[in-house]
mmCIF file of C-alpha atoms in Angstrom:
data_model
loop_
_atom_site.group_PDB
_atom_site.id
_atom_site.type_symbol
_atom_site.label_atom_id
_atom_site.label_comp_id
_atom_site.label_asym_id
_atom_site.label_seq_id
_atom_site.Cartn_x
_atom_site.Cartn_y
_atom_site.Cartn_z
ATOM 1 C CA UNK A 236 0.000 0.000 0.000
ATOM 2 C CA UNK A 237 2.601 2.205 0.708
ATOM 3 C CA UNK A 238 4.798 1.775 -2.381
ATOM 4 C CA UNK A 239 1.459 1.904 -4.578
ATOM 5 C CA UNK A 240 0.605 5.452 -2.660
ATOM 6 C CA UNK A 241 4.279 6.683 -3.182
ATOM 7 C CA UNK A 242 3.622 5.890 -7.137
ATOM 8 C CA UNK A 243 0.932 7.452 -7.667
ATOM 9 C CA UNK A 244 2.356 11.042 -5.585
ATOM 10 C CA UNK A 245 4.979 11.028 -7.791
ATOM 11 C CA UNK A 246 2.668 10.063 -10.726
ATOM 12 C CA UNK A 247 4.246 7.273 -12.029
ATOM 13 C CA UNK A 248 2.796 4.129 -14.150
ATOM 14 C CA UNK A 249 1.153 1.876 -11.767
ATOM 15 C CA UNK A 250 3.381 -1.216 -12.508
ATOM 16 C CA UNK A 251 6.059 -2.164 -10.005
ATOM 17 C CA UNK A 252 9.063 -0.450 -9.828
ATOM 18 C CA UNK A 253 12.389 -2.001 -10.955
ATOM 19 C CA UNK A 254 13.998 -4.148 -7.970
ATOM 20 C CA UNK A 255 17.011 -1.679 -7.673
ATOM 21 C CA UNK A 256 14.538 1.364 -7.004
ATOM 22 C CA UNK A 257 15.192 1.520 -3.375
ATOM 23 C CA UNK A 258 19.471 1.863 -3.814
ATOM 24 C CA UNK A 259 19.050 4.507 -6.810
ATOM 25 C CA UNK A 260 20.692 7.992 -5.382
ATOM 26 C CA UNK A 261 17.211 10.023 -6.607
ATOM 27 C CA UNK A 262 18.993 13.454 -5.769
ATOM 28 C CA UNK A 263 20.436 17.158 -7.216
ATOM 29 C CA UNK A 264 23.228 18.027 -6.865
ATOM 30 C CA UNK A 265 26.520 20.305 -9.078
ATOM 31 C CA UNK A 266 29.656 20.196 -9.795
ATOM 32 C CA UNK A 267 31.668 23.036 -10.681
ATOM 33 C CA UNK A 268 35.172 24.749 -11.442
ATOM 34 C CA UNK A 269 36.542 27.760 -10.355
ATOM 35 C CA UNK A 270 38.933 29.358 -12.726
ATOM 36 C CA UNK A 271 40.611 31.660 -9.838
ATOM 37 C CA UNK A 272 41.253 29.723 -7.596
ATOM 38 C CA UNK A 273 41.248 26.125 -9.526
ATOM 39 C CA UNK A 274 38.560 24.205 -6.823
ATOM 40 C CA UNK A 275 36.354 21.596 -7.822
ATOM 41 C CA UNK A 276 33.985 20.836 -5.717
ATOM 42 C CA UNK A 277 30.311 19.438 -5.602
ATOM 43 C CA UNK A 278 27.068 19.853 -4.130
ATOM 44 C CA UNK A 279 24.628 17.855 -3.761
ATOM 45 C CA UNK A 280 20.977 17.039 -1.705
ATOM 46 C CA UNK A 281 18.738 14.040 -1.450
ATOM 47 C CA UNK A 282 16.036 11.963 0.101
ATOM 48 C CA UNK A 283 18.406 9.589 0.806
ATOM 49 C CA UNK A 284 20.320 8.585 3.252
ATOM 50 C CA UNK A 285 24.073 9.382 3.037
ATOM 51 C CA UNK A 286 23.944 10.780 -0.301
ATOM 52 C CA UNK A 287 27.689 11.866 0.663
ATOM 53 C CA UNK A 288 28.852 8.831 0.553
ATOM 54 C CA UNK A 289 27.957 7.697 -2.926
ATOM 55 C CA UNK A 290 27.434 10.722 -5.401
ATOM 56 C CA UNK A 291 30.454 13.094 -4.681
ATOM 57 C CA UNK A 292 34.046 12.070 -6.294
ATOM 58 C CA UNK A 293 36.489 14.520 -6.984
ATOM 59 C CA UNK A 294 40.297 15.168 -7.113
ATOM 60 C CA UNK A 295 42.674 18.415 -7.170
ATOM 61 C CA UNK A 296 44.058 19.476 -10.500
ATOM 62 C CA UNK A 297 41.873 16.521 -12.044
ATOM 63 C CA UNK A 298 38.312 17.312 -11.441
ATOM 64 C CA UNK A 299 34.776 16.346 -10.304
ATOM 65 C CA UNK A 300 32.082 14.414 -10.960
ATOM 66 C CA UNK A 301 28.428 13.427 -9.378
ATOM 67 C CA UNK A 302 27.402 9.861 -9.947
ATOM 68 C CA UNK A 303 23.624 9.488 -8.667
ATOM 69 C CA UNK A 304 20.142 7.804 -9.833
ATOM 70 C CA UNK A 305 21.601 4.080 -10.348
ATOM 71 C CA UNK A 306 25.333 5.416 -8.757
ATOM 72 C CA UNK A 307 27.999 4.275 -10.735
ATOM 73 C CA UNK A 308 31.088 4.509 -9.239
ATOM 74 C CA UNK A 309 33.047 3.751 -12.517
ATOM 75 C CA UNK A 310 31.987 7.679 -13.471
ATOM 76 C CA UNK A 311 33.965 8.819 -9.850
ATOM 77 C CA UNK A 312 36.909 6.488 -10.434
ATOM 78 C CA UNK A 313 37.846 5.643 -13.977
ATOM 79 C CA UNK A 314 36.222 9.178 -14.842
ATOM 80 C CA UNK A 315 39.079 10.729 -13.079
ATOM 81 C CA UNK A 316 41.769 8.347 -13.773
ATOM 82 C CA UNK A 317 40.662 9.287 -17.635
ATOM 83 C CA UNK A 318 40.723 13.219 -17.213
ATOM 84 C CA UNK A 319 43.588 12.755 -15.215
ATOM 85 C CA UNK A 320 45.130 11.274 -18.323
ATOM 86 C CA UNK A 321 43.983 13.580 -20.866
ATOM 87 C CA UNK A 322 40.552 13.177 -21.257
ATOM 88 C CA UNK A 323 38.105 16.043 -21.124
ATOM 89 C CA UNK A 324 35.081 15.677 -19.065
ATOM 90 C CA UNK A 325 32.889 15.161 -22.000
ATOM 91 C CA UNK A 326 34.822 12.782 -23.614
ATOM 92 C CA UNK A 327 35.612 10.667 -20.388
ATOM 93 C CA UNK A 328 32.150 10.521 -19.858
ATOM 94 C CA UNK A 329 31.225 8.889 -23.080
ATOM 95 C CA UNK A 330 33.528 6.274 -22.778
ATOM 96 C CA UNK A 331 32.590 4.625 -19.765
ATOM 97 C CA UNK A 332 28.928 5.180 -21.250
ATOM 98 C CA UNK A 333 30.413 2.744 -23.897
ATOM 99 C CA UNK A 334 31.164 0.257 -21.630
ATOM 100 C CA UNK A 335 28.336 0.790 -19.193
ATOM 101 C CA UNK A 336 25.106 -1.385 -19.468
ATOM 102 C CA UNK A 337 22.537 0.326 -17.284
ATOM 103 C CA UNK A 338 23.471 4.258 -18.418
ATOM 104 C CA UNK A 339 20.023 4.675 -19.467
ATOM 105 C CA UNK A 340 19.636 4.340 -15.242
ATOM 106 C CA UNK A 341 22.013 6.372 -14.123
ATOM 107 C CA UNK A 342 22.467 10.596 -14.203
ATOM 108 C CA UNK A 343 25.709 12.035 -14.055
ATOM 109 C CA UNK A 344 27.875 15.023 -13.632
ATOM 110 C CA UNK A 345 31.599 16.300 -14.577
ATOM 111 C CA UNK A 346 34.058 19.041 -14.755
ATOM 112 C CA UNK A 347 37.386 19.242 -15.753
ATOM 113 C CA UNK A 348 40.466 21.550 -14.479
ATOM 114 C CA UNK A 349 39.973 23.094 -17.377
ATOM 115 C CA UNK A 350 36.416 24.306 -17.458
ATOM 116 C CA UNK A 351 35.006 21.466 -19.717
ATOM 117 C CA UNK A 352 31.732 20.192 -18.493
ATOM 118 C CA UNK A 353 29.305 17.458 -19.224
ATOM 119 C CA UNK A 354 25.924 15.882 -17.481
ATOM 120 C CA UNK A 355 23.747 12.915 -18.525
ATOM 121 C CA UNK A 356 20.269 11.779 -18.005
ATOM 122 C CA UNK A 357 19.570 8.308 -18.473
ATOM 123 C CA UNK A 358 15.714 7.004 -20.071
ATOM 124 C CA UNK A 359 14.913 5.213 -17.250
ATOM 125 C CA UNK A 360 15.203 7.946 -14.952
ATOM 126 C CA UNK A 361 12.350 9.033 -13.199
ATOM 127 C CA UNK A 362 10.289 12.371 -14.008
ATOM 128 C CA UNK A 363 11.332 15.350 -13.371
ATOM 129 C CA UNK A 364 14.904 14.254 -14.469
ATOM 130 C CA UNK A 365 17.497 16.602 -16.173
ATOM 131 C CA UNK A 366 20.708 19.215 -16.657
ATOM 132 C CA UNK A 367 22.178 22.131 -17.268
ATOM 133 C CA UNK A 368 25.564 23.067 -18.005
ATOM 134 C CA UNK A 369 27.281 26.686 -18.075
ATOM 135 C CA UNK A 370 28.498 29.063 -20.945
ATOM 136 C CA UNK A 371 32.188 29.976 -21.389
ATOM 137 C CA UNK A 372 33.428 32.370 -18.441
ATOM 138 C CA UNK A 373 31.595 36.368 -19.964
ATOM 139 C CA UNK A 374 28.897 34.435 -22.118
ATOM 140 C CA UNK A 375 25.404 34.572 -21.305
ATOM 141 C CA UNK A 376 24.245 31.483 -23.152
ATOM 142 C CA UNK A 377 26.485 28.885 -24.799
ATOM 143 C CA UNK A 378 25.876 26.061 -21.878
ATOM 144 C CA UNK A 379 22.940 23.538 -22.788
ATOM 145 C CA UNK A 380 19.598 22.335 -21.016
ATOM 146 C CA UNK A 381 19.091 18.830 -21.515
ATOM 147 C CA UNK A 382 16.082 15.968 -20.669
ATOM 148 C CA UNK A 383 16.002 12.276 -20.421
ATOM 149 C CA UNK A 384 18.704 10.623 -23.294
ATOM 150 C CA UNK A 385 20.804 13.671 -23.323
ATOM 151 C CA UNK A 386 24.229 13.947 -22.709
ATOM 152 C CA UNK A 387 24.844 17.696 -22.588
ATOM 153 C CA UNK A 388 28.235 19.256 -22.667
ATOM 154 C CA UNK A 389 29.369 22.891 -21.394
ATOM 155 C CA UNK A 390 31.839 25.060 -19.064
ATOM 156 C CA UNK A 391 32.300 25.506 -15.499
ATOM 157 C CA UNK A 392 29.417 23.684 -13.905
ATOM 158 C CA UNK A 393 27.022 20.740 -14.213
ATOM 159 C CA UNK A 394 23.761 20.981 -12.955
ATOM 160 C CA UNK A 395 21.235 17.711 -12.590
ATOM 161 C CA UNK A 396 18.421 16.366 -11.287
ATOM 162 C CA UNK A 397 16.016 13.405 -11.320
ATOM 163 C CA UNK A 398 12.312 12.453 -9.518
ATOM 164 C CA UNK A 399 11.987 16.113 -9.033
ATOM 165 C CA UNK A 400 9.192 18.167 -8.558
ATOM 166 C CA UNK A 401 10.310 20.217 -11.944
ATOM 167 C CA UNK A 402 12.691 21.504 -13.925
ATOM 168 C CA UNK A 403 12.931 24.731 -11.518
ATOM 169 C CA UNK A 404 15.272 22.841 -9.393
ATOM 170 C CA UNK A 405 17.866 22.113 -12.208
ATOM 171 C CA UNK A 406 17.283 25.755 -13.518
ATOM 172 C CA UNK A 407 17.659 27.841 -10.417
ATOM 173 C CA UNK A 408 20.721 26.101 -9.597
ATOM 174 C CA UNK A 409 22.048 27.436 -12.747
ATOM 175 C CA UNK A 410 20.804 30.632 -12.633
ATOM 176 C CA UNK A 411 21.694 31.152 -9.181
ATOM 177 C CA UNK A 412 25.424 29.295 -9.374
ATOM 178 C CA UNK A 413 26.222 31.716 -12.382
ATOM 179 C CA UNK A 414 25.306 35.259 -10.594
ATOM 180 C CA UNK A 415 26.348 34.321 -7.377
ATOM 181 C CA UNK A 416 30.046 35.555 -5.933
ATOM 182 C CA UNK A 417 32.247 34.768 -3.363
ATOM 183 C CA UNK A 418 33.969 30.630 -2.496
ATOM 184 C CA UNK A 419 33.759 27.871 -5.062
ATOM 185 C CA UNK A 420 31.905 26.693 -1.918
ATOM 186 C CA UNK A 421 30.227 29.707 -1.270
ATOM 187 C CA UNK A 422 28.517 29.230 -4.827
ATOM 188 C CA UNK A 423 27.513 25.331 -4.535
ATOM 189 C CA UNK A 424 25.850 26.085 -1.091
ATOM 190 C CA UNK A 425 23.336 29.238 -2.533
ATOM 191 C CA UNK A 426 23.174 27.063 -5.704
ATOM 192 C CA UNK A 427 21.776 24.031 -3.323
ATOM 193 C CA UNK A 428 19.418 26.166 -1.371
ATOM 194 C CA UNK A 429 17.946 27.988 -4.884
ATOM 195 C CA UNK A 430 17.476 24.631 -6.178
ATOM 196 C CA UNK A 431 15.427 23.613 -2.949
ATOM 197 C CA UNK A 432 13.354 26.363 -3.440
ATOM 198 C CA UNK A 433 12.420 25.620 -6.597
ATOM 199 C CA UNK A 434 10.821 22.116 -5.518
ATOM 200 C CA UNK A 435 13.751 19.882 -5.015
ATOM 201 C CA UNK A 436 12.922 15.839 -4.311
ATOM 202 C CA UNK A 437 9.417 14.859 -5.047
ATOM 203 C CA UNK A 438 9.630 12.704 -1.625
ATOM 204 C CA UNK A 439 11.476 15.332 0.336
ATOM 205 C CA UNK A 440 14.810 15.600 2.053
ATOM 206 C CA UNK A 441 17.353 13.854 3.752
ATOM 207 C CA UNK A 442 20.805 14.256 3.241
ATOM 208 C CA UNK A 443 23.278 16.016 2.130
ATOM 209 C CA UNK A 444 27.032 17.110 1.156
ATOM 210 C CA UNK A 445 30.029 19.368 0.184
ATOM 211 C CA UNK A 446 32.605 18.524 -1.592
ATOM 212 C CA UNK A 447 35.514 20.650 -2.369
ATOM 213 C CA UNK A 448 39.173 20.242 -3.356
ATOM 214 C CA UNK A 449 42.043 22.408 -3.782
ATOM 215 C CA UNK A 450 45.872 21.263 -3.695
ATOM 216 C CA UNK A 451 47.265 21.311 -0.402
ATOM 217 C CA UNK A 452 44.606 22.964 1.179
ATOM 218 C CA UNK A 453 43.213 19.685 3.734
ATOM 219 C CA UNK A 454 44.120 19.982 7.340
ATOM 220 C CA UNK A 455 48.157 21.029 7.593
ATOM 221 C CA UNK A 456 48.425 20.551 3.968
ATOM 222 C CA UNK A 457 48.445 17.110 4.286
ATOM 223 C CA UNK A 458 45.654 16.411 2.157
ATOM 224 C CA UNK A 459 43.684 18.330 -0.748
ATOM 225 C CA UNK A 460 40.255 17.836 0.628
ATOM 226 C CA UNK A 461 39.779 21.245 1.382
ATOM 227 C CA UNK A 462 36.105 21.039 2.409
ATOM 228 C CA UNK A 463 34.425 17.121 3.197
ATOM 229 C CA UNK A 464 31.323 17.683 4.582
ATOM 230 C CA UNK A 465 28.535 15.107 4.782
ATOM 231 C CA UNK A 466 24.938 15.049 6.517
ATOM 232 C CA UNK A 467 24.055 11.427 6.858
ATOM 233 C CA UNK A 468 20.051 12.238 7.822
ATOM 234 C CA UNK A 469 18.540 15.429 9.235
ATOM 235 C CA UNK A 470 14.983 16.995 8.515
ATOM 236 C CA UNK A 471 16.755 19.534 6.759
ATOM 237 C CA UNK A 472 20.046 18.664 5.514
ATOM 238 C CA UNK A 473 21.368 22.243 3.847
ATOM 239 C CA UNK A 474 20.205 23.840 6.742
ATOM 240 C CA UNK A 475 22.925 21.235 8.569
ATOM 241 C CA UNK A 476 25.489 21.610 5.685
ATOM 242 C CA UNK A 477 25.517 25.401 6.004
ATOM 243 C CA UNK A 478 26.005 24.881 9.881
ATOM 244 C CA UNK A 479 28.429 22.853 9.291
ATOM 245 C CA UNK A 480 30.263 24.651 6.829
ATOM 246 C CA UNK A 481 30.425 27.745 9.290
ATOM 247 C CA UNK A 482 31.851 25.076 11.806
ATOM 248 C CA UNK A 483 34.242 24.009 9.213
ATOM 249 C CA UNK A 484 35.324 27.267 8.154
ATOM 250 C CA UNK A 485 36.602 28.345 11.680
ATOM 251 C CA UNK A 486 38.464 25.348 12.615
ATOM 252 C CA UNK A 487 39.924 24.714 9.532
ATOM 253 C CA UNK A 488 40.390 27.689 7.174
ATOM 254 C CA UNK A 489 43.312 29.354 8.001
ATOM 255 C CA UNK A 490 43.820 32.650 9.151
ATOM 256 C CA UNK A 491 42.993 35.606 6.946
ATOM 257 C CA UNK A 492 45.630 38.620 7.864
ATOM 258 C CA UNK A 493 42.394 41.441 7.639
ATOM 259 C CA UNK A 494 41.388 39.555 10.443
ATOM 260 C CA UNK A 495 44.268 39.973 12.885
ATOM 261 C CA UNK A 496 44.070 41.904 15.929
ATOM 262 C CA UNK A 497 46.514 43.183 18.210
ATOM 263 C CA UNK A 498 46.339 41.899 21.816
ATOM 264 C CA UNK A 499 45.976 45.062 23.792
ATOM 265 C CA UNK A 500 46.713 45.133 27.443
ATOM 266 C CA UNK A 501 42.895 45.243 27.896
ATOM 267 C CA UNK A 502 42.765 42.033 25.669
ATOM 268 C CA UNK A 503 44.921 40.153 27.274
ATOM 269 C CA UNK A 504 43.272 41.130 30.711
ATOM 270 C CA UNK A 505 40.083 39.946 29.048
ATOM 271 C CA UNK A 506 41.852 36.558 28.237
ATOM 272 C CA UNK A 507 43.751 35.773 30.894
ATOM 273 C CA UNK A 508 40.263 35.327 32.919
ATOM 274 C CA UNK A 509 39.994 32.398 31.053
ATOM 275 C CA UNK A 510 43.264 31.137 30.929
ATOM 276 C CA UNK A 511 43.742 31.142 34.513
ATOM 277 C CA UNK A 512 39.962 29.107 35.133
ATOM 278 C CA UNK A 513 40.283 26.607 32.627
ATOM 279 C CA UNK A 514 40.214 24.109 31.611
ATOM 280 C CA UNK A 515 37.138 23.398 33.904
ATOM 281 C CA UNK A 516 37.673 20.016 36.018
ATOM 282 C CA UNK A 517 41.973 19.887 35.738
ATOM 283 C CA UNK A 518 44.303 20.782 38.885
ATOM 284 C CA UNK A 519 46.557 22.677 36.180
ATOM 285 C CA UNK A 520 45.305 25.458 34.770
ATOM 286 C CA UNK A 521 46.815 27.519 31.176
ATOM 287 C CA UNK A 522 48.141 30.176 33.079
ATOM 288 C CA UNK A 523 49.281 30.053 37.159
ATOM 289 C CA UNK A 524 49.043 33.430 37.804
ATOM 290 C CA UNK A 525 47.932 37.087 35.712
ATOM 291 C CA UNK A 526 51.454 37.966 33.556
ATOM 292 C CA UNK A 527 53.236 41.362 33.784
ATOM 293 C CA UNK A 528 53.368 42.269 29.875
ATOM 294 C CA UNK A 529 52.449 40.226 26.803
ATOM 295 C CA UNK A 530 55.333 37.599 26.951
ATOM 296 C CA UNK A 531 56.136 34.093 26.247
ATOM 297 C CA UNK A 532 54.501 32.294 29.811
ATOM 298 C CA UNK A 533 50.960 34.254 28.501
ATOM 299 C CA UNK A 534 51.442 33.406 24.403
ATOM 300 C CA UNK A 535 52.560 29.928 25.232
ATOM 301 C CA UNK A 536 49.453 29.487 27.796
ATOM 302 C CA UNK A 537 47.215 31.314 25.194
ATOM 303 C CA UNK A 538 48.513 29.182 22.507
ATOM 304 C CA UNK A 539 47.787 25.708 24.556
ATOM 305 C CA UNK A 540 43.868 26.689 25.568
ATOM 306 C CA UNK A 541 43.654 27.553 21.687
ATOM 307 C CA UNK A 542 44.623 23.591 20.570
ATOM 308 C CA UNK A 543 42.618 22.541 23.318
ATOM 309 C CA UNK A 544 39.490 24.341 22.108
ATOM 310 C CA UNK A 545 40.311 22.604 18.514
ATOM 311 C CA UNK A 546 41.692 26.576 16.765
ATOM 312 C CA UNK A 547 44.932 24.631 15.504
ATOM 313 C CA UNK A 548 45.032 26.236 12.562
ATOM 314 C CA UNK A 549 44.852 29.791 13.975
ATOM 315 C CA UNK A 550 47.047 29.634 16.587
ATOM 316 C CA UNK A 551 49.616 32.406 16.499
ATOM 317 C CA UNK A 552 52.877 33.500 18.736
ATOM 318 C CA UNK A 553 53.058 36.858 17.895
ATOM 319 C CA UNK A 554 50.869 38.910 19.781
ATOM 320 C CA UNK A 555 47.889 39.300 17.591
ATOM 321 C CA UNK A 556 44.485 36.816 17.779
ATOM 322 C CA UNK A 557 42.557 36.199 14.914
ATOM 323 C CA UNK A 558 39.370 37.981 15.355
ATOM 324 C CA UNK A 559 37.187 35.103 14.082
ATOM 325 C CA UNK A 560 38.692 32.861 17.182
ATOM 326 C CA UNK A 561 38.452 35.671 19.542
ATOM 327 C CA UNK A 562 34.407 36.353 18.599
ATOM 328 C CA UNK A 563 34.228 32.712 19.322
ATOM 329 C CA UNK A 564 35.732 32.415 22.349
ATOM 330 C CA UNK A 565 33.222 35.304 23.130
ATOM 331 C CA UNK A 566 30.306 33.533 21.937
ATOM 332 C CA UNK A 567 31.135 30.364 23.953
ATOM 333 C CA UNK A 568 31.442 31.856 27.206
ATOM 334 C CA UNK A 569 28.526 34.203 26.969
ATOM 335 C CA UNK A 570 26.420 30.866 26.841
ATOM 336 C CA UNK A 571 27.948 29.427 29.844
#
């Protein structure tokens, strides 16, 4: 009863369903390229569980793609192994289309490093299904808007869709992705939320994730995922990914010099009323007693309680506090 009620919502034919309905990745999501800066990163939103875990793929210098409907993960893997090796993202897609037996199941996106884009929309995909992809950087039009059997090729940015509740979701994505400013992620995020707004999943939401790579730029530069964020189930998942991504943003993005401050004898009067409490529960405290001048005993103790509160990536030694960590610090107290 309840799969024949969910067929008919989403109006389609009352036969069964095929038997690998249940495990497609019915979703929307982007991926995109950012000239400046060279990201790649992908967005992407679903009613279904952990969509994170199976549509995003991506890698620095190489590029990104979004596997979903039927997820294939030859189109993460092999697609990037072939750009990586020359391909562009068109013509990596068509060949593991060649080779694929179910593509009229499955929807996918890709980028290149260099701008090239692609998205397809199998004929077995489920109504609303389709893309979008971008015009050269300064062109208003020159991307393509694709249905069902159409593999659509572009610049900059793949947009797709299936089991929506209409093509506004794929379009405002677009729309809003190209005349947005700011972050590579900064971009997928307002290009998720505009594509929620114009219907999004037929059945709701779930999940959700953020995807975005840069060379370098993962925690210490010992990695190039640069952003990894995933929202396994939540009522509403980009209202979690954009919490998250604030979260992520202030313990992981380093420190931007505009937002340095000097520690003022005030300041560090204001700090050290911390530092000598806490941490709550331990014997030892940061700092044993109120320091004369801003010297090493007060950076040092300043600098522990700031790896403690998990601001690695901010700390400092030379007498300035970013003002991001210092607002937080702020924040966290006041609640207290």
């Amino acid at each position: 009863m309840i799969l024949l009620a969910f067929l008919q919502i989403v109006h389609q034919p009352a036969h069964a369903p095929p038997p690998d309905f249940a495990k497609r990745a019915h979703t929307y999501s982007i991926v995109a390229y950012d000239s400046v800066t060279g990201d790649l990163g992908i967005a992407v939103q679903s009613k279904f569980p952990n969509v994170g875990g199976l549509v995003p793929w991506a890698k620095a210098g190489v590029g990104a793609v979004a596997t979903q409907s039927l997820s294939n993960t030859d189109y993460g893997e092999k697609g990037l192994e072939l750009i990586a090796r020359g391909a562009t993202a068109p013509e990596a897609m068509r060949i593991i289309m060649r080779s694929d037996t179910r593509a009229s199941q499955r929807q996918v996106g890709m980028v290149d490093a260099h701008g090239n884009s692609a998205s397809w929309t199998g004929d077995s995909t489920f109504d609303w299904a389709g893309g979008r992809t971008g015009g050269r950087t300064g062109e208003r039009t020159g991307g393509q808007t694709g249905g069902k059997g159409q593999l659509i090729v572009g610049h900059e940015y793949a947009a797709q869709a299936n089991i929506m509740v209409s093509e506004a979701t794929v379009r405002n994505m677009a729309e809003t992705f190209e005349r947005s400013r700011g972050s590579l992620a900064d971009r997928l995020i307002a290009a998720l939320v505009a594509g929620q707004a114009g219907g999004g999943d037929k059945r709701g939401m779930q999940s959700a994730a953020l995807l975005v790579v840069r060379a370098g730029a993962g925690y210490l530069g010992t990695t190039d995922r640069y952003i990894d964020i995933r929202v396994y189930d939540a009522p509403d998942p980009i209202k979690e990914l954009q919490r998250l991504y604030a979260l992520h943003k202030l313990y992981f993005f380093t420190t931007d010099s505009a937002d340095l401050v000097p520690i003022t004898p005030a300041l560090q009067k204001e700090l050290e009323a911390i530092l000598l409490v806490e941490p709550a529960n331990q014997p030892q405290k940061w700092l044993a007693a109120p320091q004369p001048s801003l010297n090493e005993t007060f950076l040092a103790a300043l600098a522990n309680f700031m790896y403690w509160e998990n601001y690695d990536v901010r700390v400092r030694m030379d007498g300035k506090i970013d003002r991001v960590v210092l607002d937080d610090i702020r924040k966290n107290r006041r609640r207290k």
